[in-house]
PDB file of C-alpha atoms and ligand atoms in Angstrom:
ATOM      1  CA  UNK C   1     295.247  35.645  60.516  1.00  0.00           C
ATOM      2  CA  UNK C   2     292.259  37.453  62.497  1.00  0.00           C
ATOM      3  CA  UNK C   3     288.738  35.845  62.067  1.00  0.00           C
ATOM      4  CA  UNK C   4     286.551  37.900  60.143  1.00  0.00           C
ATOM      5  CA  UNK C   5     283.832  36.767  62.491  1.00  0.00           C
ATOM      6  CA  UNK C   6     285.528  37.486  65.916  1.00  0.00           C
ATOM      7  CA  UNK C   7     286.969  35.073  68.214  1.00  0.00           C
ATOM      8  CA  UNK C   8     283.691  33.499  69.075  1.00  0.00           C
ATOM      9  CA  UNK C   9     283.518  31.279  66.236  1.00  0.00           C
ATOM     10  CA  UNK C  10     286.707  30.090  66.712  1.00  0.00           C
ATOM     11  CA  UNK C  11     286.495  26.371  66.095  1.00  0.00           C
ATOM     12  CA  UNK C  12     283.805  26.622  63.737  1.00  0.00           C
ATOM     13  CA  UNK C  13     285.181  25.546  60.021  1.00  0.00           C
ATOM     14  CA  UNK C  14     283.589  27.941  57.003  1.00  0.00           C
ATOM     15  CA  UNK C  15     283.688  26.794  54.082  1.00  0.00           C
ATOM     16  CA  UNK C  16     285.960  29.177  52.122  1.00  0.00           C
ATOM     17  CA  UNK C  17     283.504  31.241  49.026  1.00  0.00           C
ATOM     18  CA  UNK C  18     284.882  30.081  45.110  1.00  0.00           C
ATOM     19  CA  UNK C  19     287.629  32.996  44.307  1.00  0.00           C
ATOM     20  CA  UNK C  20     285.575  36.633  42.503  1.00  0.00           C
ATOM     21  CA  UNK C  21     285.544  35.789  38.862  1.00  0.00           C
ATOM     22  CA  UNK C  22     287.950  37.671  36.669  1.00  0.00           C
ATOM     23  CA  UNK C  23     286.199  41.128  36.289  1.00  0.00           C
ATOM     24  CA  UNK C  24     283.076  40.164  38.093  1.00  0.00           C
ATOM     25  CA  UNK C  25     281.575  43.285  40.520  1.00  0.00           C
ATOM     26  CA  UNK C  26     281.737  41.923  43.921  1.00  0.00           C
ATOM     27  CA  UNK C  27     279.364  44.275  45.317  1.00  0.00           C
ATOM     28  CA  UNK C  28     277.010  46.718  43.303  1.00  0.00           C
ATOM     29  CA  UNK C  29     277.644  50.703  44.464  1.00  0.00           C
ATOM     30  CA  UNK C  30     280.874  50.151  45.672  1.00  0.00           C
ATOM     31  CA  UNK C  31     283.057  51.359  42.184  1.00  0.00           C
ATOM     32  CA  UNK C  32     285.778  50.301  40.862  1.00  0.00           C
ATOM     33  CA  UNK C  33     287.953  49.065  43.651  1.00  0.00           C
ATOM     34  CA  UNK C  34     285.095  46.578  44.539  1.00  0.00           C
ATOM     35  CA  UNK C  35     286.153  44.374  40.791  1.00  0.00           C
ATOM     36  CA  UNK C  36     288.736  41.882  41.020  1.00  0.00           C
ATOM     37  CA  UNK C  37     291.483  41.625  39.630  1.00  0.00           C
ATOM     38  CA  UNK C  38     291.642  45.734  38.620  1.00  0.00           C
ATOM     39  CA  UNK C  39     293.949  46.737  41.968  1.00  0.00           C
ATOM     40  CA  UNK C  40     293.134  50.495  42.195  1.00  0.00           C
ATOM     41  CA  UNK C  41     292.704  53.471  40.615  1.00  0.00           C
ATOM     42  CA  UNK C  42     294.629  56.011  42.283  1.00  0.00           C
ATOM     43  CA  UNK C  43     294.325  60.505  41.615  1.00  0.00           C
ATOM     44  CA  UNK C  44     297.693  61.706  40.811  1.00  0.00           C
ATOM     45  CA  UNK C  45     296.911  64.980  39.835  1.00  0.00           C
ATOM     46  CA  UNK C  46     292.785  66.606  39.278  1.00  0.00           C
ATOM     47  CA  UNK C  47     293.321  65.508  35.573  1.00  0.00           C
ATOM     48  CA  UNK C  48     295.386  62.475  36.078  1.00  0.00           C
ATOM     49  CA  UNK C  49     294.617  58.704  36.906  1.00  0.00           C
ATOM     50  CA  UNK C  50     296.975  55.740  37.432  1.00  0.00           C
ATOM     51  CA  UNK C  51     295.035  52.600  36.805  1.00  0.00           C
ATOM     52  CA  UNK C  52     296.848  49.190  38.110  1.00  0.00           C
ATOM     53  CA  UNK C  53     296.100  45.633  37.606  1.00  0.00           C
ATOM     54  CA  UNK C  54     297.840  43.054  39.386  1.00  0.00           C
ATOM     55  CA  UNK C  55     298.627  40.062  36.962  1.00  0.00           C
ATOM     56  CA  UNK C  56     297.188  36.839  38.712  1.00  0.00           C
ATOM     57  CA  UNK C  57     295.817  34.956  35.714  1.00  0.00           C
ATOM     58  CA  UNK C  58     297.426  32.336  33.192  1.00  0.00           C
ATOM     59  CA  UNK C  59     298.374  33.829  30.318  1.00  0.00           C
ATOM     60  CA  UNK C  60     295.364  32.401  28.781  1.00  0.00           C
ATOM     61  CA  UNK C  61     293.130  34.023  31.027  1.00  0.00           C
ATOM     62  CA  UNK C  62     294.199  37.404  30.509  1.00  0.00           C
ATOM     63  CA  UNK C  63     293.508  36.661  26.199  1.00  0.00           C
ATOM     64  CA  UNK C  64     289.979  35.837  26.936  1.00  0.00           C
ATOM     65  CA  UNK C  65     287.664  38.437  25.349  1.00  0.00           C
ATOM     66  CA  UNK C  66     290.518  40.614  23.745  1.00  0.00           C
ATOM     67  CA  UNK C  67     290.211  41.610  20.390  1.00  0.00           C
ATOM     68  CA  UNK C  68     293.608  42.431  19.570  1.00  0.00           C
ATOM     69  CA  UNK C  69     294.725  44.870  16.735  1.00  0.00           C
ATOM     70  CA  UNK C  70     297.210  42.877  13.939  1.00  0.00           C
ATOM     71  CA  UNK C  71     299.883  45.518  15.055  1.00  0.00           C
ATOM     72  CA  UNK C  72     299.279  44.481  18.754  1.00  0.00           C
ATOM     73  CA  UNK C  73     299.251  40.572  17.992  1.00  0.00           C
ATOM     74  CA  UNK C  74     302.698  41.168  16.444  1.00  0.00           C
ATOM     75  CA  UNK C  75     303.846  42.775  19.049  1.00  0.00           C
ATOM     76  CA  UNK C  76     302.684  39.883  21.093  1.00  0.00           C
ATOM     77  CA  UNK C  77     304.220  37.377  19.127  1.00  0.00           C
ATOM     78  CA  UNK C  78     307.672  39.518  19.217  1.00  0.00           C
ATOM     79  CA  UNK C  79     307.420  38.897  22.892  1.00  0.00           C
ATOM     80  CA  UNK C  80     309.171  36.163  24.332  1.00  0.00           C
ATOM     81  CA  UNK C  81     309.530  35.840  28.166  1.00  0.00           C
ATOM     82  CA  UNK C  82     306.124  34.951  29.579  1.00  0.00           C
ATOM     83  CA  UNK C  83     306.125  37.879  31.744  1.00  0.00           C
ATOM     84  CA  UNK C  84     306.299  39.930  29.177  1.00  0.00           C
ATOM     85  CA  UNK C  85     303.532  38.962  27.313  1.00  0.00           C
ATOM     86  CA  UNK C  86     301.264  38.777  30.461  1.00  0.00           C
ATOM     87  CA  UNK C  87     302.313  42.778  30.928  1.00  0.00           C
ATOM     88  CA  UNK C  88     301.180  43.699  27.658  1.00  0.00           C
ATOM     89  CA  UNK C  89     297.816  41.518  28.089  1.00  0.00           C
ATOM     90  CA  UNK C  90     296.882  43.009  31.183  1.00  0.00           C
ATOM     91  CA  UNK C  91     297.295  46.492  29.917  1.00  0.00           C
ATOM     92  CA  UNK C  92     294.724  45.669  27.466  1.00  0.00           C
ATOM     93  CA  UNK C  93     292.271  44.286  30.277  1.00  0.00           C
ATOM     94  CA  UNK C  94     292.808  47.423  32.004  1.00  0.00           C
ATOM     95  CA  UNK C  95     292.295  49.473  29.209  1.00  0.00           C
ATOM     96  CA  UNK C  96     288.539  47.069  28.378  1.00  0.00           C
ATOM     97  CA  UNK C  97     288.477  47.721  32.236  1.00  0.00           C
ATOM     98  CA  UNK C  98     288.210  51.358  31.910  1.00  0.00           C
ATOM     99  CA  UNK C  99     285.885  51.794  28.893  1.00  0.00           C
ATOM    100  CA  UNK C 100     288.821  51.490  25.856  1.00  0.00           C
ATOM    101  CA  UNK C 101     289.500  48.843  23.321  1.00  0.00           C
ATOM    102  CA  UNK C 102     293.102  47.737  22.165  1.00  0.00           C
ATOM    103  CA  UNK C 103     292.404  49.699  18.753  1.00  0.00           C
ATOM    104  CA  UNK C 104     292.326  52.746  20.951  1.00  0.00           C
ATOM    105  CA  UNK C 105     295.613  52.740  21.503  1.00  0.00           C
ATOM    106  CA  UNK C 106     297.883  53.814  18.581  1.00  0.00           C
ATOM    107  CA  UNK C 107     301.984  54.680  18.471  1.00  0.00           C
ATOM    108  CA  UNK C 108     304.168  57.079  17.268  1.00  0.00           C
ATOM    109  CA  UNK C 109     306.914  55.767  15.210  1.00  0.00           C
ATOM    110  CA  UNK C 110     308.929  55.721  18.380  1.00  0.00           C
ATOM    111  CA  UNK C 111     306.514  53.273  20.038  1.00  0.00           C
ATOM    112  CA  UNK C 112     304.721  56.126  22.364  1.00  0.00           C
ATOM    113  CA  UNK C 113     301.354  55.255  22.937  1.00  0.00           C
ATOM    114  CA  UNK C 114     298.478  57.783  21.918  1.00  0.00           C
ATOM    115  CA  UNK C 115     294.819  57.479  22.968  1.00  0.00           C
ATOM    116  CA  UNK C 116     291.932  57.876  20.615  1.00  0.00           C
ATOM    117  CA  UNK C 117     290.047  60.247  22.641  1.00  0.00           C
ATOM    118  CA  UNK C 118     292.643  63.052  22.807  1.00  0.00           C
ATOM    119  CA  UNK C 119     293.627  62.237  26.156  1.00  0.00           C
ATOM    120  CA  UNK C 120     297.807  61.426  26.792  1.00  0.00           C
ATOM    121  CA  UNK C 121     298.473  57.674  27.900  1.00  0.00           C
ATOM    122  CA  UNK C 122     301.502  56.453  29.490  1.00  0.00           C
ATOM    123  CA  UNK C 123     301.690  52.655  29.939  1.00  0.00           C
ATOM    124  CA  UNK C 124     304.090  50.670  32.144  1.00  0.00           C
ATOM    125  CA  UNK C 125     304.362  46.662  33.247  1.00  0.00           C
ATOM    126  CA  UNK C 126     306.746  44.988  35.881  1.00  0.00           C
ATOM    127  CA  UNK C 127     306.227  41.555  36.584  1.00  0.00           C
ATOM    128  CA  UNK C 128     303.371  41.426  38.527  1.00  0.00           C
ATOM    129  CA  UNK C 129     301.991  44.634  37.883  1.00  0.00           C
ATOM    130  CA  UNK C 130     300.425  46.060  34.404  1.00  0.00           C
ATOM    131  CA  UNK C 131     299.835  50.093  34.878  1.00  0.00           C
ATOM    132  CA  UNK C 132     297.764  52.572  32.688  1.00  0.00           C
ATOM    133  CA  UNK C 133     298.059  56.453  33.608  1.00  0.00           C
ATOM    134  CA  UNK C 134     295.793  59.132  31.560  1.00  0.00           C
ATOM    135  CA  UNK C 135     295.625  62.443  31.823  1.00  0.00           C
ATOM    136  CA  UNK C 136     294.929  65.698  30.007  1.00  0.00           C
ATOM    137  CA  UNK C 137     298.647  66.392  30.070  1.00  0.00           C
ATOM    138  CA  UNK C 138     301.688  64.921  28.753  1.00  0.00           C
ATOM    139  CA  UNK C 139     303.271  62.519  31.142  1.00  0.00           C
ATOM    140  CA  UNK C 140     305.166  59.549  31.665  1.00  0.00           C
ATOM    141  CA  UNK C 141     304.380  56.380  33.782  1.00  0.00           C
ATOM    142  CA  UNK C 142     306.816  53.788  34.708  1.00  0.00           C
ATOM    143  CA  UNK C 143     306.409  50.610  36.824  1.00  0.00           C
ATOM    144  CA  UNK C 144     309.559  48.958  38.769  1.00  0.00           C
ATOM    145  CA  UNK C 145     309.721  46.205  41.086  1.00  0.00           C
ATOM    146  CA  UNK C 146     312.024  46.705  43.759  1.00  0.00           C
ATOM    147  CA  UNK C 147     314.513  44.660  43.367  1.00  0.00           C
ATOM    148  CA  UNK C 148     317.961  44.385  44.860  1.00  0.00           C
ATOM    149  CA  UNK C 149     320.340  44.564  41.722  1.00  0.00           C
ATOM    150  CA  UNK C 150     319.431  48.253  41.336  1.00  0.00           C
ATOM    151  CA  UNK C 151     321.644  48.722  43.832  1.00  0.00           C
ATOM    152  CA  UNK C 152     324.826  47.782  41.845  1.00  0.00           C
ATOM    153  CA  UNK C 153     323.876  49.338  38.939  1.00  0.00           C
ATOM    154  CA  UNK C 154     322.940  52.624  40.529  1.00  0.00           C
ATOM    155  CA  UNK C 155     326.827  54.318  40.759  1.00  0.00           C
ATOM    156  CA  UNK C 156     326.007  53.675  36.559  1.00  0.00           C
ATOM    157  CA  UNK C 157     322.415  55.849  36.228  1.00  0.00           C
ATOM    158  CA  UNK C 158     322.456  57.838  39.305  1.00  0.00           C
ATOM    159  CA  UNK C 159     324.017  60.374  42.069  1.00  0.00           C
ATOM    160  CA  UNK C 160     324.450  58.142  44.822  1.00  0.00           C
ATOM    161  CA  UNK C 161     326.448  60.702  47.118  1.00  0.00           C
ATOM    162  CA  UNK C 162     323.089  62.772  46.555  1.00  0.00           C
ATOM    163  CA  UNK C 163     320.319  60.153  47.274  1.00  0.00           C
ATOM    164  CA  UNK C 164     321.765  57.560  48.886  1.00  0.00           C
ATOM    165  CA  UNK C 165     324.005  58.664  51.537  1.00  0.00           C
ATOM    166  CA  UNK C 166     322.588  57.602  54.993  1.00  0.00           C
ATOM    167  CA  UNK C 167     319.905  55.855  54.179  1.00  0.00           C
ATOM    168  CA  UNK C 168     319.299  51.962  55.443  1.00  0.00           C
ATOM    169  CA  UNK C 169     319.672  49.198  52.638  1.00  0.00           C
ATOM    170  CA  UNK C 170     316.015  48.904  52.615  1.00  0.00           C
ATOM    171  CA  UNK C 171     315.773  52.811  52.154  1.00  0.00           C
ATOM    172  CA  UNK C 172     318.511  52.977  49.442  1.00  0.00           C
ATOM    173  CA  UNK C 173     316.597  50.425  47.567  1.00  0.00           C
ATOM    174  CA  UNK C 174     313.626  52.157  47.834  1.00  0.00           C
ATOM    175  CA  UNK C 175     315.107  55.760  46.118  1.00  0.00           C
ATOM    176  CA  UNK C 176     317.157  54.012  43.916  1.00  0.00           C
ATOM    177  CA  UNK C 177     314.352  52.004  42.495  1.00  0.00           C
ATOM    178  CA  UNK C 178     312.601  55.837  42.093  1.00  0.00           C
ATOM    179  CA  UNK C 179     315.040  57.409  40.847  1.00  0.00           C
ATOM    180  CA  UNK C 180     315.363  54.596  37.974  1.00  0.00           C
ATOM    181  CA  UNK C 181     311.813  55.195  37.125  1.00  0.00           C
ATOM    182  CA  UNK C 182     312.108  58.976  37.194  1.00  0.00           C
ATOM    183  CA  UNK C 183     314.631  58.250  34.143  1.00  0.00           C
ATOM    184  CA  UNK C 184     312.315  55.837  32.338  1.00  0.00           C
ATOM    185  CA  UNK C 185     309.046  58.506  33.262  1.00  0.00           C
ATOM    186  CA  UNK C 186     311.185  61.210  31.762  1.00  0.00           C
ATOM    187  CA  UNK C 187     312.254  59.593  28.775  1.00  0.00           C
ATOM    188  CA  UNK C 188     308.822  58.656  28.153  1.00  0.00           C
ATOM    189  CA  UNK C 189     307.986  61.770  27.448  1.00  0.00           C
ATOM    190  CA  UNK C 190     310.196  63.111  26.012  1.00  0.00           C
ATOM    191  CA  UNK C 191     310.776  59.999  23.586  1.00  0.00           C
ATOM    192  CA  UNK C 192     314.246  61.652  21.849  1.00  0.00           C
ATOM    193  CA  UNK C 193     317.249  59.373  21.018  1.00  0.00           C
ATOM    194  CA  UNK C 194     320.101  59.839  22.637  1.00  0.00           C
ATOM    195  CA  UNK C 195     319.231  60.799  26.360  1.00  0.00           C
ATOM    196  CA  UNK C 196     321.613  59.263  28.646  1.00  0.00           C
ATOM    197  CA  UNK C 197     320.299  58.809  32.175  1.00  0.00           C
ATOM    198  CA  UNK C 198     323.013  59.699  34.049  1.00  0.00           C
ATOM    199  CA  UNK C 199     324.240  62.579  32.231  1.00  0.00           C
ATOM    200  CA  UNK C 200     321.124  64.186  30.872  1.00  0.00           C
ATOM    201  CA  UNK C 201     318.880  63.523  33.845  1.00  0.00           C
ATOM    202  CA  UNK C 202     318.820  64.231  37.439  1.00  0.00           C
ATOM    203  CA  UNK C 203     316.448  64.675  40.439  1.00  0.00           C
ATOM    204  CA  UNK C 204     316.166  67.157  43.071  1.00  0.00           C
ATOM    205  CA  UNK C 205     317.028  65.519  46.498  1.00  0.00           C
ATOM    206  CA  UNK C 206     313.708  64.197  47.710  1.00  0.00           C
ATOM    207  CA  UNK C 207     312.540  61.738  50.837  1.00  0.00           C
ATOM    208  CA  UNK C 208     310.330  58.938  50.582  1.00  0.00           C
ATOM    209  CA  UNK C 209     307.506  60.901  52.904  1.00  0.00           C
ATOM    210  CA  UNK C 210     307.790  63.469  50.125  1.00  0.00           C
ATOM    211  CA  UNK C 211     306.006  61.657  47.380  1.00  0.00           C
ATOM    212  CA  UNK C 212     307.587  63.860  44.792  1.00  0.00           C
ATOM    213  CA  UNK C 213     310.054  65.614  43.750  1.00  0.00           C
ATOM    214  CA  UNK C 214     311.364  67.190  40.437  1.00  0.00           C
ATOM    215  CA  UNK C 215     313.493  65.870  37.933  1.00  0.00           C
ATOM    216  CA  UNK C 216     315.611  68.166  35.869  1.00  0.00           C
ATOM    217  CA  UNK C 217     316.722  67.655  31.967  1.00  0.00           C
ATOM    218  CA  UNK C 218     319.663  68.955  30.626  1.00  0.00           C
ATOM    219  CA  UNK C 219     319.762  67.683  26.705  1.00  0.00           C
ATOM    220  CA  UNK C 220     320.149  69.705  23.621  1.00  0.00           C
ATOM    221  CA  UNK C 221     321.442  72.687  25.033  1.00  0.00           C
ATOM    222  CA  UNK C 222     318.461  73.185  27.059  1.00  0.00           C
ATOM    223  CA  UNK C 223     317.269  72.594  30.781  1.00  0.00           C
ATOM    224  CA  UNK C 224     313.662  71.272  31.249  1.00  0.00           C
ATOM    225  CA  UNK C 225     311.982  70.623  34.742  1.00  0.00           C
ATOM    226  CA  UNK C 226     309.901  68.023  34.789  1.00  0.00           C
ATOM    227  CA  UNK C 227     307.255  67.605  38.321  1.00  0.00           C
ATOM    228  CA  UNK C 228     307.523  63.454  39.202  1.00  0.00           C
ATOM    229  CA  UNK C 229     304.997  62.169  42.093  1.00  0.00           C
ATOM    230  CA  UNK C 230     305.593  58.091  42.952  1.00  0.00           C
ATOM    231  CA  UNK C 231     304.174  56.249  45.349  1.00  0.00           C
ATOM    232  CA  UNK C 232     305.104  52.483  46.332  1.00  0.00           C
ATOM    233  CA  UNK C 233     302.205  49.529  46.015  1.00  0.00           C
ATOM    234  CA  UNK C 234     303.673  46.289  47.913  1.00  0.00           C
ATOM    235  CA  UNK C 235     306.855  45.495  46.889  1.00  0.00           C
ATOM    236  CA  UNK C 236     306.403  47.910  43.889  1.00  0.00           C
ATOM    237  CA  UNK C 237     307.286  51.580  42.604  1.00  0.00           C
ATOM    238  CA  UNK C 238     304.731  53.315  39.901  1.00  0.00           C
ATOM    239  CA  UNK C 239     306.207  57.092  39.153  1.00  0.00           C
ATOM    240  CA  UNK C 240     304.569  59.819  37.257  1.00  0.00           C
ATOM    241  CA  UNK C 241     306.630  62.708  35.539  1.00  0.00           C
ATOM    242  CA  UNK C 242     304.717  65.798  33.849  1.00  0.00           C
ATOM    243  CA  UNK C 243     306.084  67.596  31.081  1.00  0.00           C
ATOM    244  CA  UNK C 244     305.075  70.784  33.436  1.00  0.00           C
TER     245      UNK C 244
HETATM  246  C1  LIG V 301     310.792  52.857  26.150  1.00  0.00           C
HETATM  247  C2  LIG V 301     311.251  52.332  27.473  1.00  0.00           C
HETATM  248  C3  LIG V 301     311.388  53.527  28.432  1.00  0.00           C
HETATM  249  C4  LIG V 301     310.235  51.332  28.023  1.00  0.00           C
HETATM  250  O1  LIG V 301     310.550  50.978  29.334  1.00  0.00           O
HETATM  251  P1  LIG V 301     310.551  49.463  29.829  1.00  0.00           P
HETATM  252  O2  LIG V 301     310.986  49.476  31.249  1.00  0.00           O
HETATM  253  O3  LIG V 301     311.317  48.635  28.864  1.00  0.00           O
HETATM  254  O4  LIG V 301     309.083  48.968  29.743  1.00  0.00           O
HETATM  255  P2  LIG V 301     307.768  49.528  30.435  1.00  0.00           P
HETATM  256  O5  LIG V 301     306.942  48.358  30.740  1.00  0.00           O
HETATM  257  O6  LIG V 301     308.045  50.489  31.525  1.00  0.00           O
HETATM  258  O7  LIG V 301     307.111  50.358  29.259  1.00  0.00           O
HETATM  259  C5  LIG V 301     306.610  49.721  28.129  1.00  0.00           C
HETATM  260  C6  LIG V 301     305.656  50.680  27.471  1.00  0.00           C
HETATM  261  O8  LIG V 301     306.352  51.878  27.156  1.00  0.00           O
HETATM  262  C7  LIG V 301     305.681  52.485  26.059  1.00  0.00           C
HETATM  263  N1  LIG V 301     306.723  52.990  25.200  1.00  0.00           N
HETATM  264  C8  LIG V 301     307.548  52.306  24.380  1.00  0.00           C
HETATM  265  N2  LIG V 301     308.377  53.158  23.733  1.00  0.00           N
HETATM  266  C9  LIG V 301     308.073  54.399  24.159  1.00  0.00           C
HETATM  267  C10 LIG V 301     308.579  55.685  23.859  1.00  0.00           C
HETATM  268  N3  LIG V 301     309.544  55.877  22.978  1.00  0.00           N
HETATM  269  N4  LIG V 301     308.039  56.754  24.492  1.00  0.00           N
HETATM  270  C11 LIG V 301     307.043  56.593  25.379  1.00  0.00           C
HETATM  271  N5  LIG V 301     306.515  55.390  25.709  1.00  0.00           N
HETATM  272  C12 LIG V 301     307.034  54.307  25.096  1.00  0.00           C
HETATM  273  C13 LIG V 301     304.790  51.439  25.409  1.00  0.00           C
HETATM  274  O9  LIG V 301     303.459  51.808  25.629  1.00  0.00           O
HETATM  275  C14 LIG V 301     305.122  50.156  26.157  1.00  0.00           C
HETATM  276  O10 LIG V 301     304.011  49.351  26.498  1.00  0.00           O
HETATM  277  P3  LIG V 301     303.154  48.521  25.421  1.00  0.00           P
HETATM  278  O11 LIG V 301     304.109  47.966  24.443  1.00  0.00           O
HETATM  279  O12 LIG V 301     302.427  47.502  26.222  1.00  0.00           O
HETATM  280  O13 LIG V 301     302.223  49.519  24.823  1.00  0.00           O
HETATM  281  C15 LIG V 301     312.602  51.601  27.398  1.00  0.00           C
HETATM  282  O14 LIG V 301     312.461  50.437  26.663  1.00  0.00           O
HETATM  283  C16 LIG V 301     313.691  52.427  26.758  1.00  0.00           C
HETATM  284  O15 LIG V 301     313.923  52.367  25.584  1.00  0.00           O
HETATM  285  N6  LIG V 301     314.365  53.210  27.573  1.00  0.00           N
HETATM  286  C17 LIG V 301     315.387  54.068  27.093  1.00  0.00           C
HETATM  287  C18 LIG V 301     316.655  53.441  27.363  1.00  0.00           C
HETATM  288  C19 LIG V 301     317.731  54.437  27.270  1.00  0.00           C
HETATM  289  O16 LIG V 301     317.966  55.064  26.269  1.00  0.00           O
HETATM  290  N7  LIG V 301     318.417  54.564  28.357  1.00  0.00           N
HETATM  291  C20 LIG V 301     319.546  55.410  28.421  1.00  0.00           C
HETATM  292  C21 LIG V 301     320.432  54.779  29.433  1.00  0.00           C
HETATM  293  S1  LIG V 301     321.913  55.691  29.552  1.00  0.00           S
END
């Protein structure tokens, strides 16, 4: 690791600062991105936002100062791995975060989310990751860690001929880690029963530099295009599809 203070110091032994308390402005003027442990806020679109927070706290941490809805603490209780439970947390600190309450957040009988305000929300967790995207459109968000057992399923949700053909492992776990999210985005909003992802959905061949691509519906008798942006955070993918 490279000093912060240049090699002239070397030698010298700091004593390390006490870690930023959990939501604590670091700096004044400096935004967002200057509060730990919000990750970023990134512009998908003019009218769209992705919001991440990167789950570092205890699970008792990332209770403190909720006030949870009695739908939402059922929910909670419903949930049983850990991780799980921590996702659905943290998207409730992000949502405090960025000015909304639990109670803000309602559901359709299918278990879409709906904001208070009007706006469309699309919400998404992965392990370490709890995401948030709003936006004056509809859209779906989903969050997927990159992990290598996508690659064995993907012959079951995906055209591998198409997307994969070529590409390094590290490559053809990167797409096929998109293209599993694409599905999730697009059933997100479209929230129908009976949408299977590898018959109903498909994307138009895309690279990694591209950030985006579209995805293309075929359900009901009818074809639907559906614009998708993603972008990769660490080890993670977060994808975005638009109804238009
Ligand atoms: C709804 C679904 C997409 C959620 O995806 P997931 O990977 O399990 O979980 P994610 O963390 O990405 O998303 C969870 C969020 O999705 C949202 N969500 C749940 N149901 C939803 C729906 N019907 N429409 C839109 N959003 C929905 C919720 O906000 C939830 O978060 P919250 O409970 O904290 O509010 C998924 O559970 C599902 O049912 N997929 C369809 C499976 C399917 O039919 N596949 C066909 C294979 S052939």
């Amino acid at each position: 690791m490279q000093s912060f203070w240049g090699d002239d110091v070397k030698g010298i032994e700091f004593t390390p600062l006490p870690p930023p308390q959990k939501g604590f402005p670091l700096l004044s003027g400096l935004g967002e991105s200057a509060q730990m442990p919000f990750y970023e806020t990134i512009s998908i679109r003019p009218q769209t936002q992705l919001h991440l927070w990167k789950i570092e706290e205890s699970l008792e941490q990332l209770a403190e100062g909720l006030t949870l809805q009695e739908r939402s603490r059922q929910k909670l209780d419903k949930l049983k791995a850990v991780t799980h439970q921590k996702g659905f947390l943290a998207v409730r600190q992000l949502l405090v975060h960025l000015g909304f309450t639990d109670a803000d957040v309602q559901y359709d009988p299918n278990g879409k989310p709906l904001l208070s305000n009007g706006q469309h929300i699309s919400i998404s967790h992965s392990h370490d990751f709890a995401a948030v995207a709003i936006s004056n459109e509809n859209l779906g968000l989903d969050a997927e860690a990159m992990r290598p057992k996508v690659l064995h399923i993907a012959p079951r949700f995906m055209d591998i001929e198409t997307h994969l053909a070529g590409l390094t492992l590290s490559e053809q776990l990167q797409k096929a880690t998109i293209i599993w999210s694409i599905k999730e985005a697009v059933f997100k909003i479209k929230n129908e029963k009976g949408i299977s992802y590898p018959n109903h959905i498909s994307e138009h061949p895309f690279s990694f530099a591209d950030g985006k691509t579209t995805a293309r519906l075929d359900f009901n008798q009818c074809t639907e295009l559906f614009p998708v942006h993603f972008i990769q955070r660490e080890d993670y993918i977060f994808v975005c599809a638009f109804e238009s």
